[in-house]
JSON list of C-alpha atoms in Angstrom, two decimals:
[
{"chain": "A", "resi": 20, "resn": "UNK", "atom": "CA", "xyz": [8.90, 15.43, -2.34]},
{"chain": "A", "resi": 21, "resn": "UNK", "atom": "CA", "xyz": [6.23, 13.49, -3.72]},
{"chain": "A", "resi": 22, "resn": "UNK", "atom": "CA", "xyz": [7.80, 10.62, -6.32]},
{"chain": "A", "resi": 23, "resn": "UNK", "atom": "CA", "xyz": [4.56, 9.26, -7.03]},
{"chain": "A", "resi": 24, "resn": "UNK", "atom": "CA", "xyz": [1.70, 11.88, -7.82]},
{"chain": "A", "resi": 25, "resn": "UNK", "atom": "CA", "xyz": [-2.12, 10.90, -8.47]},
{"chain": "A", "resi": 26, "resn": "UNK", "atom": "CA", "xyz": [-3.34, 14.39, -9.25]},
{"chain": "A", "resi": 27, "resn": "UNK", "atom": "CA", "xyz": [-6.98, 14.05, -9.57]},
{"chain": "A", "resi": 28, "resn": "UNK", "atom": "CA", "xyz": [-8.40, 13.82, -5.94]},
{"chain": "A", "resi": 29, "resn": "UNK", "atom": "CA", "xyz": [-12.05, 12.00, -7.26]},
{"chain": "A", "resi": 30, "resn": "UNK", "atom": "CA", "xyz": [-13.29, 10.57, -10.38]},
{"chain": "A", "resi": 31, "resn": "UNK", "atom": "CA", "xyz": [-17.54, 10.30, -11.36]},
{"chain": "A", "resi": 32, "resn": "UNK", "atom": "CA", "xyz": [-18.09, 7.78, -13.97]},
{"chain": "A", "resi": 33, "resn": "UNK", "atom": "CA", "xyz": [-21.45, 6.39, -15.40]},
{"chain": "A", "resi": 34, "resn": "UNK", "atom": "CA", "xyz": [-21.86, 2.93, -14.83]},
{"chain": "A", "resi": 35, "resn": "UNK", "atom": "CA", "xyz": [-20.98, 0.78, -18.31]},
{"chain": "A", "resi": 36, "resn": "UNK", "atom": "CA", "xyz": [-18.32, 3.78, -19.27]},
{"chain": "A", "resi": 37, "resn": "UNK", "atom": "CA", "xyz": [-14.61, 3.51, -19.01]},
{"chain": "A", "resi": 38, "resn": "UNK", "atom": "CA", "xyz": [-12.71, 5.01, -16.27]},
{"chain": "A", "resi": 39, "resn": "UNK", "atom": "CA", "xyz": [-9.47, 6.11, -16.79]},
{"chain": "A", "resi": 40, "resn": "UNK", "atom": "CA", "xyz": [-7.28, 6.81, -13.38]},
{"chain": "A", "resi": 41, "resn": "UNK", "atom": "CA", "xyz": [-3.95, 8.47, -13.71]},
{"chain": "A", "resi": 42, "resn": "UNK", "atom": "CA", "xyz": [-0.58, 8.38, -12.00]},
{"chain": "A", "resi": 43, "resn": "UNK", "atom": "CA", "xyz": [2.81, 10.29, -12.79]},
{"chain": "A", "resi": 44, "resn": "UNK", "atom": "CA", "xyz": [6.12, 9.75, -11.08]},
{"chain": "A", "resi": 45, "resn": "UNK", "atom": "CA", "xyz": [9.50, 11.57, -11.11]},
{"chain": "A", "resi": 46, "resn": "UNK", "atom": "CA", "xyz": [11.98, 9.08, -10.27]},
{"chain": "A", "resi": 47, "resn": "UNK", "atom": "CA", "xyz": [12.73, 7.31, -13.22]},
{"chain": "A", "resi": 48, "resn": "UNK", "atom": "CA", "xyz": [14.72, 4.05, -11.49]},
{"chain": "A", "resi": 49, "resn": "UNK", "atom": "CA", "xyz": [11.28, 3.44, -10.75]},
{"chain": "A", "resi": 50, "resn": "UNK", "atom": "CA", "xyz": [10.91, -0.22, -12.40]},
{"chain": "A", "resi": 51, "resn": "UNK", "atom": "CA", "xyz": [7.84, -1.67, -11.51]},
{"chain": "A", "resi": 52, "resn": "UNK", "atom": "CA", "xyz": [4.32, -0.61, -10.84]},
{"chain": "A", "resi": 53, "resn": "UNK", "atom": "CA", "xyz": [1.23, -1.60, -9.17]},
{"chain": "A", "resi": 54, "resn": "UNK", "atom": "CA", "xyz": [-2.90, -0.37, -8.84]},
{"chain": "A", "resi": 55, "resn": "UNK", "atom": "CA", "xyz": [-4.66, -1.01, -5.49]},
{"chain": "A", "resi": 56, "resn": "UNK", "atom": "CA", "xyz": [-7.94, -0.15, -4.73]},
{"chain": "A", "resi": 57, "resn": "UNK", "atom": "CA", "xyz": [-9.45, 0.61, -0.85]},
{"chain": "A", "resi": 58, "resn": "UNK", "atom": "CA", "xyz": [-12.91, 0.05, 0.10]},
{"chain": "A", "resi": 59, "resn": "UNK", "atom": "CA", "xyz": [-13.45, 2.03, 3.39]},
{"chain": "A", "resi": 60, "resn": "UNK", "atom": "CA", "xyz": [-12.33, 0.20, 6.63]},
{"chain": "A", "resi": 61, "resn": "UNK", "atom": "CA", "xyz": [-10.52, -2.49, 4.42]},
{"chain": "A", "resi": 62, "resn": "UNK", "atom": "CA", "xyz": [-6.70, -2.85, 3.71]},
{"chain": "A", "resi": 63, "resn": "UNK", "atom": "CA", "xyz": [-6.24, -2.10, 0.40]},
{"chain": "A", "resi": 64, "resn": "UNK", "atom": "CA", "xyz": [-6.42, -4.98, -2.18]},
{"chain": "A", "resi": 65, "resn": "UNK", "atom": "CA", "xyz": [-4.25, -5.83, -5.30]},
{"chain": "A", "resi": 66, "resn": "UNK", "atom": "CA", "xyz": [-5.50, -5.21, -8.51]},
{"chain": "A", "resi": 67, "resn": "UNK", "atom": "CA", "xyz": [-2.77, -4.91, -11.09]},
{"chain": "A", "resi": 68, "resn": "UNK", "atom": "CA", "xyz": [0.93, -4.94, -11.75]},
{"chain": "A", "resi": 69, "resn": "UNK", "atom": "CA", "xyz": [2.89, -3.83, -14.84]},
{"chain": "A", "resi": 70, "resn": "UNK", "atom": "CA", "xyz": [7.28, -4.65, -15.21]},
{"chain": "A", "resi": 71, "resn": "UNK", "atom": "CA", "xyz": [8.97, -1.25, -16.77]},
{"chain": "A", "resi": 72, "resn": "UNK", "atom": "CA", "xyz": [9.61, -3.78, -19.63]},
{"chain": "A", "resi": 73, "resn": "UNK", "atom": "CA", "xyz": [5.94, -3.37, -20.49]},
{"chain": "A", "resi": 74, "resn": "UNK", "atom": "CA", "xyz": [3.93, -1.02, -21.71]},
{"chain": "A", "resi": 75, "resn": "UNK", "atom": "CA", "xyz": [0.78, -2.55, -21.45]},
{"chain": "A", "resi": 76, "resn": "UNK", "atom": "CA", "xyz": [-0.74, -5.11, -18.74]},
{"chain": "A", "resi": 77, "resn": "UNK", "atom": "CA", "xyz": [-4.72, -6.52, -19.11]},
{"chain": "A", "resi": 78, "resn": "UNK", "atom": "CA", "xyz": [-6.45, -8.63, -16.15]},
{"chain": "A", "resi": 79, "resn": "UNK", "atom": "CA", "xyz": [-10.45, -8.99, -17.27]},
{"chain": "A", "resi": 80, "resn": "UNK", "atom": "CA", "xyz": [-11.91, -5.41, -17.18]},
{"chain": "A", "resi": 81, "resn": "UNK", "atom": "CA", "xyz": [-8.40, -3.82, -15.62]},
{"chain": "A", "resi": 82, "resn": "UNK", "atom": "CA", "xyz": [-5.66, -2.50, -18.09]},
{"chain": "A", "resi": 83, "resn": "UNK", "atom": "CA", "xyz": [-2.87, -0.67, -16.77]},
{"chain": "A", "resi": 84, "resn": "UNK", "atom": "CA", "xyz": [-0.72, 1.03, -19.45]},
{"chain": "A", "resi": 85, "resn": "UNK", "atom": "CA", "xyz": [2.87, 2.44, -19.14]},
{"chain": "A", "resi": 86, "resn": "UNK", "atom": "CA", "xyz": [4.56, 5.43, -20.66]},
{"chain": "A", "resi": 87, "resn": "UNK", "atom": "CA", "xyz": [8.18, 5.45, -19.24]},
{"chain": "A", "resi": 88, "resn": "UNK", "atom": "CA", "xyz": [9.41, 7.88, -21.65]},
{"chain": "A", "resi": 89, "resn": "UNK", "atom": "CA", "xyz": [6.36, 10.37, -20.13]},
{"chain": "A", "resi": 90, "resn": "UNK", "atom": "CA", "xyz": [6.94, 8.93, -16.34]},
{"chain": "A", "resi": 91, "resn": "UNK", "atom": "CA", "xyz": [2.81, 8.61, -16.92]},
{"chain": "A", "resi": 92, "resn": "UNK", "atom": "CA", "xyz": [0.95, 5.16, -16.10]},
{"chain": "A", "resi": 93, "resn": "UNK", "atom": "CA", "xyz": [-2.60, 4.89, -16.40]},
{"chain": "A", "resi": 94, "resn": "UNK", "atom": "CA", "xyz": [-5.56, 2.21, -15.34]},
{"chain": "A", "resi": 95, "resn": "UNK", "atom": "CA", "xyz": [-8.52, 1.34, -17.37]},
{"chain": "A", "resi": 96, "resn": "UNK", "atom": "CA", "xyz": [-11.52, -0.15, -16.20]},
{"chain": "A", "resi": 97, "resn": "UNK", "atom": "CA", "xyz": [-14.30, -1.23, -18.61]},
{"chain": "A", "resi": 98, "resn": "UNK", "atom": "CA", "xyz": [-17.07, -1.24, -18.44]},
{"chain": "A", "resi": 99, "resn": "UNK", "atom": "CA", "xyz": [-17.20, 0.39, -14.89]},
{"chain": "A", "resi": 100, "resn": "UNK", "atom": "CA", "xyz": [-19.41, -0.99, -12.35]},
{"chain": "A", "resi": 101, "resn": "UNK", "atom": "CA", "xyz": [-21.10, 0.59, -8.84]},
{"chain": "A", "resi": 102, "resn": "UNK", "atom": "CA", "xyz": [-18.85, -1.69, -7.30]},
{"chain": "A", "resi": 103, "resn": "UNK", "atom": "CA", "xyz": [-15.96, -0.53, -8.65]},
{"chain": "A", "resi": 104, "resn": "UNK", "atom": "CA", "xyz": [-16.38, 2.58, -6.42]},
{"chain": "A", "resi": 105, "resn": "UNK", "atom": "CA", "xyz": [-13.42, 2.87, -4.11]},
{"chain": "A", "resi": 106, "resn": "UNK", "atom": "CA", "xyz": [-10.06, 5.41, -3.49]},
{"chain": "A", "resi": 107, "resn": "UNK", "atom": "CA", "xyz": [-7.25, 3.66, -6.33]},
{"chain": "A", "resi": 108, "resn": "UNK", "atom": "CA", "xyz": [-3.76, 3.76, -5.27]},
{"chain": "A", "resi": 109, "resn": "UNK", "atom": "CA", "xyz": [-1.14, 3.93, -7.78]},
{"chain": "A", "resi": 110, "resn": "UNK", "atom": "CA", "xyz": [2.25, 2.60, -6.40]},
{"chain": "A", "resi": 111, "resn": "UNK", "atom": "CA", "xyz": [6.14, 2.49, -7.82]},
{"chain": "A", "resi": 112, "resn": "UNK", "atom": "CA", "xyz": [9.05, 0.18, -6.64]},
{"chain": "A", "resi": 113, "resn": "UNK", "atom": "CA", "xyz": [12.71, 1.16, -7.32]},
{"chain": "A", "resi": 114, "resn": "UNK", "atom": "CA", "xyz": [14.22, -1.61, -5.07]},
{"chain": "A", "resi": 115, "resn": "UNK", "atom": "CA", "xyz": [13.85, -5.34, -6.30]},
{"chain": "A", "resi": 116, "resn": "UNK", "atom": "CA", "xyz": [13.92, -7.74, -3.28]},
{"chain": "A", "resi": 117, "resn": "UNK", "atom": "CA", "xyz": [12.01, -5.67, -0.93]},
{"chain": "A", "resi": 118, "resn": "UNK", "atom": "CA", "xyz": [8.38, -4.37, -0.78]},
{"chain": "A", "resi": 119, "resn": "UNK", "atom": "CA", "xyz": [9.28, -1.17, -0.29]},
{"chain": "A", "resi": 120, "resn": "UNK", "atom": "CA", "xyz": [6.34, 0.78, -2.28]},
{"chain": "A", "resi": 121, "resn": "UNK", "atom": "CA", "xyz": [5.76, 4.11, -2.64]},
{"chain": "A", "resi": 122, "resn": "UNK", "atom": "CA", "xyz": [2.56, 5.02, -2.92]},
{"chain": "A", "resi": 123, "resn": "UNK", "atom": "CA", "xyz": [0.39, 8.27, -4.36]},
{"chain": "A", "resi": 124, "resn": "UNK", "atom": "CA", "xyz": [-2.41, 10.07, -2.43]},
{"chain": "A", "resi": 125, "resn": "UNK", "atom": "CA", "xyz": [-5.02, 7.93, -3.86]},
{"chain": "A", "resi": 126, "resn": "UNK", "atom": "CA", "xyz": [-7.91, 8.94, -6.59]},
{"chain": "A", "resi": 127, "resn": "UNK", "atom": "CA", "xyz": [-11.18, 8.31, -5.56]},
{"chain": "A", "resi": 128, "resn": "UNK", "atom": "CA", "xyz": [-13.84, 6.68, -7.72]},
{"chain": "A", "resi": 129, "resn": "UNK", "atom": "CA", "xyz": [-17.34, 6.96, -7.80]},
{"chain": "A", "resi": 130, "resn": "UNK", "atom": "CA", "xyz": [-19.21, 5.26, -10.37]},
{"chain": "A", "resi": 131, "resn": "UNK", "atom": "CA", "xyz": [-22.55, 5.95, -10.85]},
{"chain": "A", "resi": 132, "resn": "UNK", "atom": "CA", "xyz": [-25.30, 3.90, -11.78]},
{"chain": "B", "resi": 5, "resn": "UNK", "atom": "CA", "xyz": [-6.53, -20.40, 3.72]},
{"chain": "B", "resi": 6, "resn": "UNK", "atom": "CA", "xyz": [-6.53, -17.19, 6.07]},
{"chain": "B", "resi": 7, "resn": "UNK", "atom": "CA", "xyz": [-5.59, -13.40, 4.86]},
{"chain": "B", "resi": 8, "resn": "UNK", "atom": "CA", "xyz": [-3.89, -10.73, 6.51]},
{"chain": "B", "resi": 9, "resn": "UNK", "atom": "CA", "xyz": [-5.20, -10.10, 10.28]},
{"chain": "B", "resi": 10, "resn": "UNK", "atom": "CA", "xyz": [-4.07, -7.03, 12.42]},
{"chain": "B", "resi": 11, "resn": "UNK", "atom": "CA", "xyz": [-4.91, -6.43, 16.04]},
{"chain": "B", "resi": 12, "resn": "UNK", "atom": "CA", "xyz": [-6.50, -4.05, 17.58]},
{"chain": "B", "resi": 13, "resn": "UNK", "atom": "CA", "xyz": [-8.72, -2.45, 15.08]},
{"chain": "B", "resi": 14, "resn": "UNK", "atom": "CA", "xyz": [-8.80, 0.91, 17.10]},
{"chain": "B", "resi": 15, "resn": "UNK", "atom": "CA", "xyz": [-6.19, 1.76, 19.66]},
{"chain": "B", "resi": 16, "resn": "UNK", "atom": "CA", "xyz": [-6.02, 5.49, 21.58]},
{"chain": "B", "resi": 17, "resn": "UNK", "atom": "CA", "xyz": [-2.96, 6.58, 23.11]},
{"chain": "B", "resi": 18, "resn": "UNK", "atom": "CA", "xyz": [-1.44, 9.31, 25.00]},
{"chain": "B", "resi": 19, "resn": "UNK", "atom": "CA", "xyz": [1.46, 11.57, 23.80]},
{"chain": "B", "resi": 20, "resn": "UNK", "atom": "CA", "xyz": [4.55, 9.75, 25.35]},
{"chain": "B", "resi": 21, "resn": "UNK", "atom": "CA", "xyz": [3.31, 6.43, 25.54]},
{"chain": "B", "resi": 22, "resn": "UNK", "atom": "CA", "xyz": [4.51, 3.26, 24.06]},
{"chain": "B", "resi": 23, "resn": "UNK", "atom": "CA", "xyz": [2.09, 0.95, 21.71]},
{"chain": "B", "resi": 24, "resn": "UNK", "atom": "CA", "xyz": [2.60, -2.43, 19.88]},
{"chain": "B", "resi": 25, "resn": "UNK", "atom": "CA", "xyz": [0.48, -3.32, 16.88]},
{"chain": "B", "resi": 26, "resn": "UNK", "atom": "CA", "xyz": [0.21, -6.84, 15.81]},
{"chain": "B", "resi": 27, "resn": "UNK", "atom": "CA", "xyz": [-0.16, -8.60, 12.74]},
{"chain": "B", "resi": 28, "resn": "UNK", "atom": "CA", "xyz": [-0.35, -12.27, 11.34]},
{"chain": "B", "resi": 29, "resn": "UNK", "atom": "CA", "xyz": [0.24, -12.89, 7.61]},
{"chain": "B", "resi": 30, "resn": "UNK", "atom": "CA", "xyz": [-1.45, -14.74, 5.23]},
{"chain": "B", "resi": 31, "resn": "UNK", "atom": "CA", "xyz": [-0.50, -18.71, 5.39]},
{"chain": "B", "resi": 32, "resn": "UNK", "atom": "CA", "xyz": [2.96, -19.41, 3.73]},
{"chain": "B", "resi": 33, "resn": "UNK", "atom": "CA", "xyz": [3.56, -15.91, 3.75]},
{"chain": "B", "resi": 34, "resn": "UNK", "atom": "CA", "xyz": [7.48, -15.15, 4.76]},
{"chain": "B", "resi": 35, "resn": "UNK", "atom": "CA", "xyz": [7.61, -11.71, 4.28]},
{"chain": "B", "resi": 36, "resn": "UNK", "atom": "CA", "xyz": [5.89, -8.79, 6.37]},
{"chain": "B", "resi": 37, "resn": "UNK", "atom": "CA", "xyz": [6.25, -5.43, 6.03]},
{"chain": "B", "resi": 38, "resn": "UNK", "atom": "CA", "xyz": [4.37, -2.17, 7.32]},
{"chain": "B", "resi": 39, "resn": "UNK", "atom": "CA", "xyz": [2.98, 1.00, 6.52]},
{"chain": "B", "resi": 40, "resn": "UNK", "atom": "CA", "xyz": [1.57, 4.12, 7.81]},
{"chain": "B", "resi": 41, "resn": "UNK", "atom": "CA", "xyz": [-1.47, 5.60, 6.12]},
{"chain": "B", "resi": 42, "resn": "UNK", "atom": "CA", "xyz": [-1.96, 9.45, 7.41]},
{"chain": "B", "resi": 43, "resn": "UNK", "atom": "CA", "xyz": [-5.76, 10.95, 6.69]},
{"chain": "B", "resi": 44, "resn": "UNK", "atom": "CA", "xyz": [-5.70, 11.96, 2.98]},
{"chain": "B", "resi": 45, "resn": "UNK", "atom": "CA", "xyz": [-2.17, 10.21, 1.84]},
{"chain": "B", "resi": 46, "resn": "UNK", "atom": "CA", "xyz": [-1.28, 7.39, 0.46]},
{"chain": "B", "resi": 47, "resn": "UNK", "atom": "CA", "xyz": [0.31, 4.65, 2.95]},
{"chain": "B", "resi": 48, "resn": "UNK", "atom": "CA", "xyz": [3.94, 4.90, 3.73]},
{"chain": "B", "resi": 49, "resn": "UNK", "atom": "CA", "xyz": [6.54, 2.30, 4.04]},
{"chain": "B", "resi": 50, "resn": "UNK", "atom": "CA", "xyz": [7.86, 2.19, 7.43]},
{"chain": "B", "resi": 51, "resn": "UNK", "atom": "CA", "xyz": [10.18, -1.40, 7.51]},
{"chain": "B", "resi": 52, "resn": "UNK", "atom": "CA", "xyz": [9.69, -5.55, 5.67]},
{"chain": "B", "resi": 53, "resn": "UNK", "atom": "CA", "xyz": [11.03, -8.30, 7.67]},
{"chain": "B", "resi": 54, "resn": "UNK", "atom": "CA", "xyz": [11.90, -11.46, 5.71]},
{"chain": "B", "resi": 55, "resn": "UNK", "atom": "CA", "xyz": [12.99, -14.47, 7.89]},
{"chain": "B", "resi": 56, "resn": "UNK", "atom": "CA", "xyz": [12.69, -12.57, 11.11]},
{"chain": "B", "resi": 57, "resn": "UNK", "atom": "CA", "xyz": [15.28, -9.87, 9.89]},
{"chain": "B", "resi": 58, "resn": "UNK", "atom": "CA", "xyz": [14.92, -6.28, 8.88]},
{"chain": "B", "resi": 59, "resn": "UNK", "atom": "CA", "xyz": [15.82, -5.96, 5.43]},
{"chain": "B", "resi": 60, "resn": "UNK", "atom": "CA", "xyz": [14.28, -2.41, 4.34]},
{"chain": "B", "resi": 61, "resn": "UNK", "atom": "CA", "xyz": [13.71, 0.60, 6.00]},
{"chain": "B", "resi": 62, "resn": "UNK", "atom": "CA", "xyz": [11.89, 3.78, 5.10]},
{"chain": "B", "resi": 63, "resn": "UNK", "atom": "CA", "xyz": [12.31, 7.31, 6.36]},
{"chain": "B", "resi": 64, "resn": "UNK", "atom": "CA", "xyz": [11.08, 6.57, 10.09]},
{"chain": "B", "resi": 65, "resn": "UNK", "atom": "CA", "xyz": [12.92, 7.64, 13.09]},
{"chain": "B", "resi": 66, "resn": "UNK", "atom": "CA", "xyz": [14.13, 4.50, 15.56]},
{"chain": "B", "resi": 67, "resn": "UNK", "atom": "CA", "xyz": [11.55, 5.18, 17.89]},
{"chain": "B", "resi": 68, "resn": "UNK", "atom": "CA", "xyz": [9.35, 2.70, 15.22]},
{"chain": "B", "resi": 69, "resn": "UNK", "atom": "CA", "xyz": [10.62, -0.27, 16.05]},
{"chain": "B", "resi": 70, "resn": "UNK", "atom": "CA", "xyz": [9.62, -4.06, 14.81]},
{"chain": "B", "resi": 71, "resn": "UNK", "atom": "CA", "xyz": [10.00, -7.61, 14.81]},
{"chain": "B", "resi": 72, "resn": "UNK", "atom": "CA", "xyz": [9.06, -11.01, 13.41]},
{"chain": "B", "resi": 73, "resn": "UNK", "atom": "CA", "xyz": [8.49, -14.08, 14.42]},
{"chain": "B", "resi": 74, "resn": "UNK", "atom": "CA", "xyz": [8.99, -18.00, 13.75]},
{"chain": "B", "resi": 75, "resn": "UNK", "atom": "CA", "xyz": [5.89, -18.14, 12.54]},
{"chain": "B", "resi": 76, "resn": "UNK", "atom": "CA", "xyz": [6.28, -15.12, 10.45]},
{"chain": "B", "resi": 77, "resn": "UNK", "atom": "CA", "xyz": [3.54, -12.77, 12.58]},
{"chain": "B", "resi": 78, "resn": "UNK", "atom": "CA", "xyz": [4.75, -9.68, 13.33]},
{"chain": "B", "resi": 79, "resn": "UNK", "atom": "CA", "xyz": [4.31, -6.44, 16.16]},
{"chain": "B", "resi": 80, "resn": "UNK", "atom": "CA", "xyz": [5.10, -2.77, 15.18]},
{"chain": "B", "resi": 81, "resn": "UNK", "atom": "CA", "xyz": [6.35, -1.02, 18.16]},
{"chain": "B", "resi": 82, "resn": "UNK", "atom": "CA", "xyz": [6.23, 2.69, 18.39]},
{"chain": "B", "resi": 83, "resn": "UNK", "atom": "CA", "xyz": [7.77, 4.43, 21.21]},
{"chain": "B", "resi": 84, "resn": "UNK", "atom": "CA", "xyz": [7.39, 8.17, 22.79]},
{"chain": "B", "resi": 85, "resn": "UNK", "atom": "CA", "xyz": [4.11, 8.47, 21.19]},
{"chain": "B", "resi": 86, "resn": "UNK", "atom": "CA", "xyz": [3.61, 12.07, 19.14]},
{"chain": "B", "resi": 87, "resn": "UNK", "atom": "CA", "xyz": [0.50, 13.66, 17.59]},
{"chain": "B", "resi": 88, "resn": "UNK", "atom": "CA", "xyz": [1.61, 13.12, 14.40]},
{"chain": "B", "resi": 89, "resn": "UNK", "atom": "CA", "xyz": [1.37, 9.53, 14.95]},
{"chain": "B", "resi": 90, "resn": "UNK", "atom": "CA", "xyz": [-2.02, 9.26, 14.78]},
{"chain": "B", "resi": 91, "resn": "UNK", "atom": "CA", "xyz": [-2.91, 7.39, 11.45]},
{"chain": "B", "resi": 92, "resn": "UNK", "atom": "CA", "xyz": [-4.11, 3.87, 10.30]},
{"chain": "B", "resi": 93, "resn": "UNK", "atom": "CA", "xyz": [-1.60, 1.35, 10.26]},
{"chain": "B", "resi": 94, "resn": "UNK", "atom": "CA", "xyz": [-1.23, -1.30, 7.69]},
{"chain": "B", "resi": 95, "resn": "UNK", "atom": "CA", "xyz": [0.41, -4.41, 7.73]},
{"chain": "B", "resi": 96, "resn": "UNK", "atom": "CA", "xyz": [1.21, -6.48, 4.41]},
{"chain": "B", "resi": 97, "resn": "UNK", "atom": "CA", "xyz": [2.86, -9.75, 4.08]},
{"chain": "B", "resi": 98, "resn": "UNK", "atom": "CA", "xyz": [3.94, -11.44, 0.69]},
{"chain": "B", "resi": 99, "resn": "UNK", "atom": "CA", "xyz": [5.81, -14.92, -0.13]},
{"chain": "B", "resi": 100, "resn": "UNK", "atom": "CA", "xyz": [10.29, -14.33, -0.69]},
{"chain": "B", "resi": 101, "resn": "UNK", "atom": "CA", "xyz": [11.53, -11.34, -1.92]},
{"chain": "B", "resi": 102, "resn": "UNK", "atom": "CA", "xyz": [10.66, -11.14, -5.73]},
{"chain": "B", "resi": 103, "resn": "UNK", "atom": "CA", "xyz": [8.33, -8.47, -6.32]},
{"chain": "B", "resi": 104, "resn": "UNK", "atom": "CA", "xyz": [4.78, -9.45, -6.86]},
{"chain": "B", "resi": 105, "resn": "UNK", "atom": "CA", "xyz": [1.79, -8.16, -4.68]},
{"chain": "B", "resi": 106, "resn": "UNK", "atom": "CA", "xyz": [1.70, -7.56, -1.31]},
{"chain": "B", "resi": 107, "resn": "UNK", "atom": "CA", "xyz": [-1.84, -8.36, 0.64]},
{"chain": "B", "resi": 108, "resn": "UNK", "atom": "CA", "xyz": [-2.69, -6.44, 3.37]},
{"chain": "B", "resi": 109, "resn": "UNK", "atom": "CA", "xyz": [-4.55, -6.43, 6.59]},
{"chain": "B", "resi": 110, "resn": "UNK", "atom": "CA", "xyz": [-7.42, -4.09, 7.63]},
{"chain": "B", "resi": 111, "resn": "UNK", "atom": "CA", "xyz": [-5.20, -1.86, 9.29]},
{"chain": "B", "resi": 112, "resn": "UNK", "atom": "CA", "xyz": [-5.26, -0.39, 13.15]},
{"chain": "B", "resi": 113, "resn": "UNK", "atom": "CA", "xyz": [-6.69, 2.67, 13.85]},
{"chain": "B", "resi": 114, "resn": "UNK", "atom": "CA", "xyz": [-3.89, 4.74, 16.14]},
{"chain": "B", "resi": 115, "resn": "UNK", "atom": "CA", "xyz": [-5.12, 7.91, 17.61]},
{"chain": "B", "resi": 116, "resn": "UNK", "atom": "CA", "xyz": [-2.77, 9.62, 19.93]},
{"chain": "B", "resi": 117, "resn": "UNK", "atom": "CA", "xyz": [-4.06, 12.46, 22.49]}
]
């Protein structure tokens, strides 16, 4: 049962455009939210969170937006850059005081330049 | 100040055995929990120590097994190795128990034959 979905497998974006990644989820105690991004043979690395009591979260060219009543979140990034390229990671918490993250099969971006 | 390190990188195994994974989080970091990243999935909470205590599990059978230490580095210990083991393991340690990001290591390679 997969809470957290990412349904697009890869992403091609010029370089200078917006690219838009996507993330659904099903359980709806979900309460917080969170982007990573993995370079190959790195850990992943944070980008950006967003509180259920949000519906909108901006760090420099990142935006993450949240549509509870749609179980939908999306990230932003503009303008894209070739370094941007990486697999994103959408993750949901339902548990405050642990780190217990569930996470979505991962998009994979390439942006083009 | 240091990040997330995990040891080894790449590890092979036989079916049956025993392995321990090791990790040391980032300075001032309390808080260490793991994950298992299958080929083509998103990682997958395993267990998060805080203050050398298990305090959140995920769907893994006993035979994954953990601890932490004084100085907050941990070990993942997975017994009776099976083929379905085989994945990259990631380590990611954060500061208390309020939600914010969790950083993580590079991950070790686990291939079991």
């Amino acid at each position: 049962d997969q809470q957290v979905k990412q349904n697009s497998p890869s992403l091609s974006v010029q370089e200078g455009r917006i690219s838009i990644l996507n993330c659904d989820y099903t359980n709806s105690m979900f309460d917080y939210f969170l982007w990573y991004k993995k370079y190959p043979a790195e850990g992943p690395t944070f980008l950006i969170s967003i509180s259920s009591i949000k519906d909108k979260n901006e760090d420099g060219r990142f935006t993450v937006f949240l549509n509870k009543s749609a179980k939908h979140l999306s990230l932003h990034i503009v303008p894209s850059q070739p370094g941007d390229s990486a697999v994103y990671f959408c993750a949901a918490s339902a548990e405050s005081g642990t780190y217990k993250y569930i996470f979505g099969t991962g998009t994979r971006l390439k942006v083009l330049a | 100040e240091t990040g997330v390190t995990q040891s080894p990188t790449h590890l092979i195994k036989t079916r049956g055995q025993q392995v321990t994974l090791r990790c040391s989080s980032q300075s001032g970091h309390n808080t260490v929990s793991w994950y298992q990243q299958a080929l083509g999935q998103g990682p997958q909470f395993i267990f998060q120590y805080y203050r050398e205590e298990e305090n959140g599990r995920g769907n893994f059978p006993p035979r994954f097994s953990g601890l932490q230490f004084p100085n907050y580095s941990s070990e993942l210990n997975v017994n009776a190795l099976e083929l379905d083991d085989s994945a990259l393991y990631l380590c990611a340690s954060s500061l208390g128990m309020a939600r914010t990001e969790a950083f993580f290591g590079q991950g070790t390679r686990l291939t079991v034959v």
